[in-house]
CSV table of C-alpha atoms and ligand atoms in Angstrom, one decimal:
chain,number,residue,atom,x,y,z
A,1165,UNK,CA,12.9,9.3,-4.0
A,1166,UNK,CA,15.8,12.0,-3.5
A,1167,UNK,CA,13.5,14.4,-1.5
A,1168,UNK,CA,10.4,12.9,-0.1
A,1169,UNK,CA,7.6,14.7,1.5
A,1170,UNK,CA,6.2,13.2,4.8
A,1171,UNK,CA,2.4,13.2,5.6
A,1172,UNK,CA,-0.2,11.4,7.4
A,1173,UNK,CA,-3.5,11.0,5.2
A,1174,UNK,CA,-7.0,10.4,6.2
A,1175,UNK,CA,-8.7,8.6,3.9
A,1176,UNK,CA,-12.1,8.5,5.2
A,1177,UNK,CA,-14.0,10.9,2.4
A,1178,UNK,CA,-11.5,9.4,-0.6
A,1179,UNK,CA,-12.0,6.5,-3.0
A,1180,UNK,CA,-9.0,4.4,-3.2
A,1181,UNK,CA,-8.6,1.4,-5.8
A,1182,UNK,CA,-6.1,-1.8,-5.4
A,1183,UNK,CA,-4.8,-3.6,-9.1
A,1184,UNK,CA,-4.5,-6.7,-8.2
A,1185,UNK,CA,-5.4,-9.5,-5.4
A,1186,UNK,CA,-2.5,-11.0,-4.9
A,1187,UNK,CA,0.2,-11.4,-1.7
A,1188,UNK,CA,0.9,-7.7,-1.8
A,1189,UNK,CA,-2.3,-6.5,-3.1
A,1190,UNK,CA,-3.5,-8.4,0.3
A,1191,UNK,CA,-1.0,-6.4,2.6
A,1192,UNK,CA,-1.6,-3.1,1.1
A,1193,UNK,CA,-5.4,-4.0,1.4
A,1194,UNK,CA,-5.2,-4.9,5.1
A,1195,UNK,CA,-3.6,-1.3,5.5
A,1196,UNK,CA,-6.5,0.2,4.6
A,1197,UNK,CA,-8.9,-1.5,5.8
A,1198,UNK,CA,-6.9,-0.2,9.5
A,1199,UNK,CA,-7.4,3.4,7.9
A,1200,UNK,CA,-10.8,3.3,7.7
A,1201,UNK,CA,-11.1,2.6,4.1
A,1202,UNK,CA,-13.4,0.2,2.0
A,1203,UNK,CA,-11.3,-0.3,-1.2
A,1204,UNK,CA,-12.2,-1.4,-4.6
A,1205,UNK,CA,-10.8,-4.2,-5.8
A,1206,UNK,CA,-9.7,-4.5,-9.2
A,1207,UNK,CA,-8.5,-8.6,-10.5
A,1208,UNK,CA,-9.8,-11.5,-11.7
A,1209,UNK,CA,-8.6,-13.7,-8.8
A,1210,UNK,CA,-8.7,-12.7,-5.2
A,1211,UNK,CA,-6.1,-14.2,-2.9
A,1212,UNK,CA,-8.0,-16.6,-0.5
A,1213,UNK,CA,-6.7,-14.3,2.8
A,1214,UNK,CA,-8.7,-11.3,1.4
A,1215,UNK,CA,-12.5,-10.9,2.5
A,1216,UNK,CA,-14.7,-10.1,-0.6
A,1217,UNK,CA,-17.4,-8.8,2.2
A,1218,UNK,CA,-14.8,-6.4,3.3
A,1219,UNK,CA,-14.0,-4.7,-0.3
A,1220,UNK,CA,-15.5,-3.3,-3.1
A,1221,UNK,CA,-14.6,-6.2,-5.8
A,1222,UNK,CA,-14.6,-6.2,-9.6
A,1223,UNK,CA,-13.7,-9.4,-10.6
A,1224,UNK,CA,-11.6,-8.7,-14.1
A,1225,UNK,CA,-8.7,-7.6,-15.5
A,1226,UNK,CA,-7.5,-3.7,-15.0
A,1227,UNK,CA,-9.5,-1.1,-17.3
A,1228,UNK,CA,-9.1,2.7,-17.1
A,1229,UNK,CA,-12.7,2.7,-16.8
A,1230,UNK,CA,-12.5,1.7,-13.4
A,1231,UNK,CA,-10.4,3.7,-11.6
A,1232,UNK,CA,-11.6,6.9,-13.4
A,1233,UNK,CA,-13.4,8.1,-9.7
A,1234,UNK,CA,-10.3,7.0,-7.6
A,1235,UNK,CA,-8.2,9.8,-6.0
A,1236,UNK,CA,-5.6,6.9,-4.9
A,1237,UNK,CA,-4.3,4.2,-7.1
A,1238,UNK,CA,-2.0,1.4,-5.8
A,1239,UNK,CA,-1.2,-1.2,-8.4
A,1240,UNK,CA,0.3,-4.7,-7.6
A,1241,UNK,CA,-0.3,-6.9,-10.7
A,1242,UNK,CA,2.3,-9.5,-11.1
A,1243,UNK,CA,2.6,-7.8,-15.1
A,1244,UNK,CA,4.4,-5.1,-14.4
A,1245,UNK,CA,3.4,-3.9,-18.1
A,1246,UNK,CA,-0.2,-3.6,-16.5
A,1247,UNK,CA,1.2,-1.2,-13.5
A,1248,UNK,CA,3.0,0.8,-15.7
A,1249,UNK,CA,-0.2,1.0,-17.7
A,1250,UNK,CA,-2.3,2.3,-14.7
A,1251,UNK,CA,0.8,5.1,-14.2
A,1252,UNK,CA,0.6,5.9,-17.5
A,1253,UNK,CA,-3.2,6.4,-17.8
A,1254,UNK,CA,-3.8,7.9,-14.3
A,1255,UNK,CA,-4.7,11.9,-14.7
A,1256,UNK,CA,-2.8,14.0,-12.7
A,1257,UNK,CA,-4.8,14.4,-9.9
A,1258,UNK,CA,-4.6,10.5,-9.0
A,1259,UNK,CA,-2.1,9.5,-6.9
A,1260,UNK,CA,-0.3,6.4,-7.9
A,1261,UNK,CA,1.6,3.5,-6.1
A,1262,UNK,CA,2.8,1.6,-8.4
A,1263,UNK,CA,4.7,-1.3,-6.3
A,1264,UNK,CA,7.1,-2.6,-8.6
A,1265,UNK,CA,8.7,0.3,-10.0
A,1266,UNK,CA,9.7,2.4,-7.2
A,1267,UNK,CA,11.2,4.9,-10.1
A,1268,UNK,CA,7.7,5.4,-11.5
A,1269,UNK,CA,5.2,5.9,-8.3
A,1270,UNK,CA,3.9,9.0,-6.7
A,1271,UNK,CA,4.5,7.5,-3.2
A,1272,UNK,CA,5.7,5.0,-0.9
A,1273,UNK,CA,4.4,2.8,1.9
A,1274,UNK,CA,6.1,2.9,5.4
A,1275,UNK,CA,6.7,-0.1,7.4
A,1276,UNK,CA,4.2,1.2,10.7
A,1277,UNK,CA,3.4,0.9,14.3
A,1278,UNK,CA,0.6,2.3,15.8
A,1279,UNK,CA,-0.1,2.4,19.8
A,1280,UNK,CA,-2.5,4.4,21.2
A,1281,UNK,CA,-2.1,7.9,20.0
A,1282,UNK,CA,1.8,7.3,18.7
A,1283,UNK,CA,2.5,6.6,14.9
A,1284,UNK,CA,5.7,5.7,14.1
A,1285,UNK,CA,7.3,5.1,10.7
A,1286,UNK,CA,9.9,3.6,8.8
A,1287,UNK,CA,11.2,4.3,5.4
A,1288,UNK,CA,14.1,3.8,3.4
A,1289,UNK,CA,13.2,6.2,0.6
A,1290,UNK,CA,12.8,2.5,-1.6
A,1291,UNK,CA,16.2,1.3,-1.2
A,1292,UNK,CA,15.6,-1.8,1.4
A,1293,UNK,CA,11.9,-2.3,2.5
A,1294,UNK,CA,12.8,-6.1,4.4
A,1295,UNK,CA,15.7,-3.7,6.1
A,1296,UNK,CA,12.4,-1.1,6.8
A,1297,UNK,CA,10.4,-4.0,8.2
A,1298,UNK,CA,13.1,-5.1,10.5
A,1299,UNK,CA,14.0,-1.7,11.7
A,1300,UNK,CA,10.0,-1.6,12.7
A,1301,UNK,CA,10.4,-4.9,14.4
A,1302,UNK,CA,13.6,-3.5,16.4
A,1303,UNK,CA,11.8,-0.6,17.3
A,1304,UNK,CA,8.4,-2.1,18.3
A,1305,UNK,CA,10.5,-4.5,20.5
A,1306,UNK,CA,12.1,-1.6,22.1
A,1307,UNK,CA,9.3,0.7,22.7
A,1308,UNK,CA,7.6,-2.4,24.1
A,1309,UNK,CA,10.4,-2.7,26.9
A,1310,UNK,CA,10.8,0.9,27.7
A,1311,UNK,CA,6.7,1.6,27.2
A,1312,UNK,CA,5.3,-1.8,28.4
A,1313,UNK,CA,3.2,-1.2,25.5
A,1314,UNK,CA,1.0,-3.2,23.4
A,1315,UNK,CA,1.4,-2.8,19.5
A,1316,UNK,CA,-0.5,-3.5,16.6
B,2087,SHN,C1,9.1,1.3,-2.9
B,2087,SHN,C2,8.1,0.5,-2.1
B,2087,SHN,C3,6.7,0.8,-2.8
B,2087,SHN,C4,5.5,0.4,-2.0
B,2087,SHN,O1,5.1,-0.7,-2.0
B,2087,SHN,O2,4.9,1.3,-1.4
B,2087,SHN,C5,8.3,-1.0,-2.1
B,2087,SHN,C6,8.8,-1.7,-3.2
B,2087,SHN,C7,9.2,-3.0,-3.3
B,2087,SHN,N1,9.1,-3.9,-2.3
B,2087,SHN,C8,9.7,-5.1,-2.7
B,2087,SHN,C9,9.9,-6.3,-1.9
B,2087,SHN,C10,9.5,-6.4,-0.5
B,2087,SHN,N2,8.7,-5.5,0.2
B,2087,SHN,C11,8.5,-6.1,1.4
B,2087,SHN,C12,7.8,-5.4,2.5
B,2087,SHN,C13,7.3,-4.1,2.5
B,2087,SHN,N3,7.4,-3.2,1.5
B,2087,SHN,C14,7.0,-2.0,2.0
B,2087,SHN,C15,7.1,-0.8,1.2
B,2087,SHN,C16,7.7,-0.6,0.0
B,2087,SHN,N4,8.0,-1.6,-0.9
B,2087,SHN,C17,8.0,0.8,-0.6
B,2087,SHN,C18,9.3,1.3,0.0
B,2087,SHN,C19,9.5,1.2,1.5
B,2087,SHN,C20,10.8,1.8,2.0
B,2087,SHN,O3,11.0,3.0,1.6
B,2087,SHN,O4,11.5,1.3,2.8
B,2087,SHN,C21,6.6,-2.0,3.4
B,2087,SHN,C22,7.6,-1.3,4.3
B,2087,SHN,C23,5.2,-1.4,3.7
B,2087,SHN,C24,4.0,-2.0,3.0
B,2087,SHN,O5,4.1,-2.7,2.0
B,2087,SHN,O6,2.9,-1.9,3.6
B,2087,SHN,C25,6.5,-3.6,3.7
B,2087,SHN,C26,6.9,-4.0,5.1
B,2087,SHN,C27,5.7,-4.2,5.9
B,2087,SHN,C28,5.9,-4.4,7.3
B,2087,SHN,O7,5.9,-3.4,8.0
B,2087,SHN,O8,6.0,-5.5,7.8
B,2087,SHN,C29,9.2,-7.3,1.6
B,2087,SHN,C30,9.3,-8.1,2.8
B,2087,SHN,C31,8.1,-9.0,3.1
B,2087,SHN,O9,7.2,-9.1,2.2
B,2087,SHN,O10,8.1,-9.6,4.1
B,2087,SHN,C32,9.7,-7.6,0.3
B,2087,SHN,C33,10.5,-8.8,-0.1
B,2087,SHN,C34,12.0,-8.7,0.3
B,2087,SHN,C35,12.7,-7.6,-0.4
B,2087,SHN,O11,12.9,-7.7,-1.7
B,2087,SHN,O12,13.2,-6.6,0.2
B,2087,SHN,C36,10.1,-5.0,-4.0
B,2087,SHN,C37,10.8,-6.0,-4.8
B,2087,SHN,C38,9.8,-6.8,-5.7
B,2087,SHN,C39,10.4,-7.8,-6.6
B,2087,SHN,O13,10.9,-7.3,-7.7
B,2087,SHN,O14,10.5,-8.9,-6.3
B,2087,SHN,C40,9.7,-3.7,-4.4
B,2087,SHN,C41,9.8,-3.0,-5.8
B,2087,SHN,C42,10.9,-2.1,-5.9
B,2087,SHN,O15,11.8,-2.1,-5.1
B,2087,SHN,O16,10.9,-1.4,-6.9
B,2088,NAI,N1,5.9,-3.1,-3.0
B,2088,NAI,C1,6.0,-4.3,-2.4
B,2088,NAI,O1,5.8,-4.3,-1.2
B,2088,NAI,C2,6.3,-5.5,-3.2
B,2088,NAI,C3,6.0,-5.5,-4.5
B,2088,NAI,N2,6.2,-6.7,-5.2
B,2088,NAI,C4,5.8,-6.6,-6.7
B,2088,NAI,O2,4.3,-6.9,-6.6
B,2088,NAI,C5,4.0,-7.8,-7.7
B,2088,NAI,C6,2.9,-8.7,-7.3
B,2088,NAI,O3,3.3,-9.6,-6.3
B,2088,NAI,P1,2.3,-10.7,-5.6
B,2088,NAI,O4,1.2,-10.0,-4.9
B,2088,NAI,O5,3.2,-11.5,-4.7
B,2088,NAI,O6,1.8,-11.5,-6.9
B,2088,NAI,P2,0.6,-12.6,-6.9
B,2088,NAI,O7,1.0,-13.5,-8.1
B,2088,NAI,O8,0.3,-13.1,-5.6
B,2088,NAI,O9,-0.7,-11.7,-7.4
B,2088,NAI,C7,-0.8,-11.1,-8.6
B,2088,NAI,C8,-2.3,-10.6,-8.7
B,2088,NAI,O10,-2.4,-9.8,-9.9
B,2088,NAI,C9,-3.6,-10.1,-10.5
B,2088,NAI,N3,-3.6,-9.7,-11.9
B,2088,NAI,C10,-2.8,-10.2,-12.9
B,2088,NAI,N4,-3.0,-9.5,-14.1
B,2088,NAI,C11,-4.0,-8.5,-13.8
B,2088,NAI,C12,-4.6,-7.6,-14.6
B,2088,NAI,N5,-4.3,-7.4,-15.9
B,2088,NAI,N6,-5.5,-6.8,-14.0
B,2088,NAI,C13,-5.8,-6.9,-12.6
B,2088,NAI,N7,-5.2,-7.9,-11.9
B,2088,NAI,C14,-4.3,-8.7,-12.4
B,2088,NAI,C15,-3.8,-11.6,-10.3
B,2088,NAI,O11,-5.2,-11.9,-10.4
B,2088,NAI,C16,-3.3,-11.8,-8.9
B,2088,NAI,O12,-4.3,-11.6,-8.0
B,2088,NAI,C17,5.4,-8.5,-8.0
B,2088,NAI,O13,5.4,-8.9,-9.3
B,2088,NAI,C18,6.4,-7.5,-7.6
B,2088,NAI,O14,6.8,-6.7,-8.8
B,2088,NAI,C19,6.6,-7.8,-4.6
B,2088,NAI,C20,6.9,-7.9,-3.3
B,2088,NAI,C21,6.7,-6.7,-2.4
């Protein structure tokens, strides 16, 4: 992403969907369950870490038919033919992660810490997110000595 646009969403009002309930699914899920969010679910396995109490789950394989009422999409099949499917077929008013092509998704997740009323993100614009997550870790660890703060 050459020239990325930085924002901080509330989600509370918007209907987001997950593809998939796998390792990543689970991560991306957990992040939005933190925002406030109640996702829908979209596979026909869930990975045994994610609650089906705490999602909206619709246990088969991806259809258009539903994610027609989401205004965020974020797709993390392992068939990376199905997530370029749900780019493909996503109007343009949907917003789509697609998490394994970084060349073909509307946006990007950000390696995060949140403390109190601070927010603070890391991103490489896609190039390295394991060099993302340890500049996070760096920076939580420092804050935490400076601050003698307590992070999430
Ligand atoms: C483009 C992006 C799209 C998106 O997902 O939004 C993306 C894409 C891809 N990630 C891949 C791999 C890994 N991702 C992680 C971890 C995280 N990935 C996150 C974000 C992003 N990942 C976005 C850009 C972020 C940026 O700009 O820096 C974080 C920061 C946020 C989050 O996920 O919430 C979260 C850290 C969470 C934390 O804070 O701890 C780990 C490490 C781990 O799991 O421990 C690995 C394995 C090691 C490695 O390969 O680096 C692959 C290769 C898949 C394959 O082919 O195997 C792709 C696909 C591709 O590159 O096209
Ligand atoms: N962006 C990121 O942070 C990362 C992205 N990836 C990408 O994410 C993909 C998924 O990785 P994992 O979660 O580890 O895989 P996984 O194997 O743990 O989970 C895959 C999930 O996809 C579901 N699924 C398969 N076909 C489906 C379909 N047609 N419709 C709906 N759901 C379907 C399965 O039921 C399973 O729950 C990888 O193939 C890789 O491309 C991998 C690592 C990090």
């Amino acid at each position: 992403m050459q020239s990325p646009y930085p924002i901080i969403l509330n989600l509370a009002d918007k209907n987001v969907a997950v593809v998939g309930g796998g390792k990543v699914a689970c991560r991306k899920i957990n992040k939005l369950l933190a925002a406030g969010v109640r996702p829908t679910v979209i596979s026909p396995l869930l990975s045994p870490e994610i609650q089906p109490t705490q999602i909206n789950w619709i246990p088969d394989k991806y259809q258009r038919k539903y994610v027609e009422n989401m205004d965020i999409i974020i797709t993390c099949t392992d068939d990376r033919a199905v997530n370029d499917q749900v780019k493909k077929e996503a109007t343009h008013f949907q917003l789509v992660n697609n998490t394994s092509d970084k060349t073909n998704s509307d946006f990007y997740n950000l390696a995060t810490i949140k403390a109190n009323d601070m927010f603070i993100s890391v991103s490489t614009m896609g190039k390295s997110p394991s060099m993302a997550k340890k500049m996070k870790n760096e920076i939580k660890e420092w804050i935490k000595q400076k601050f003698h703060k307590e992070f999430e």
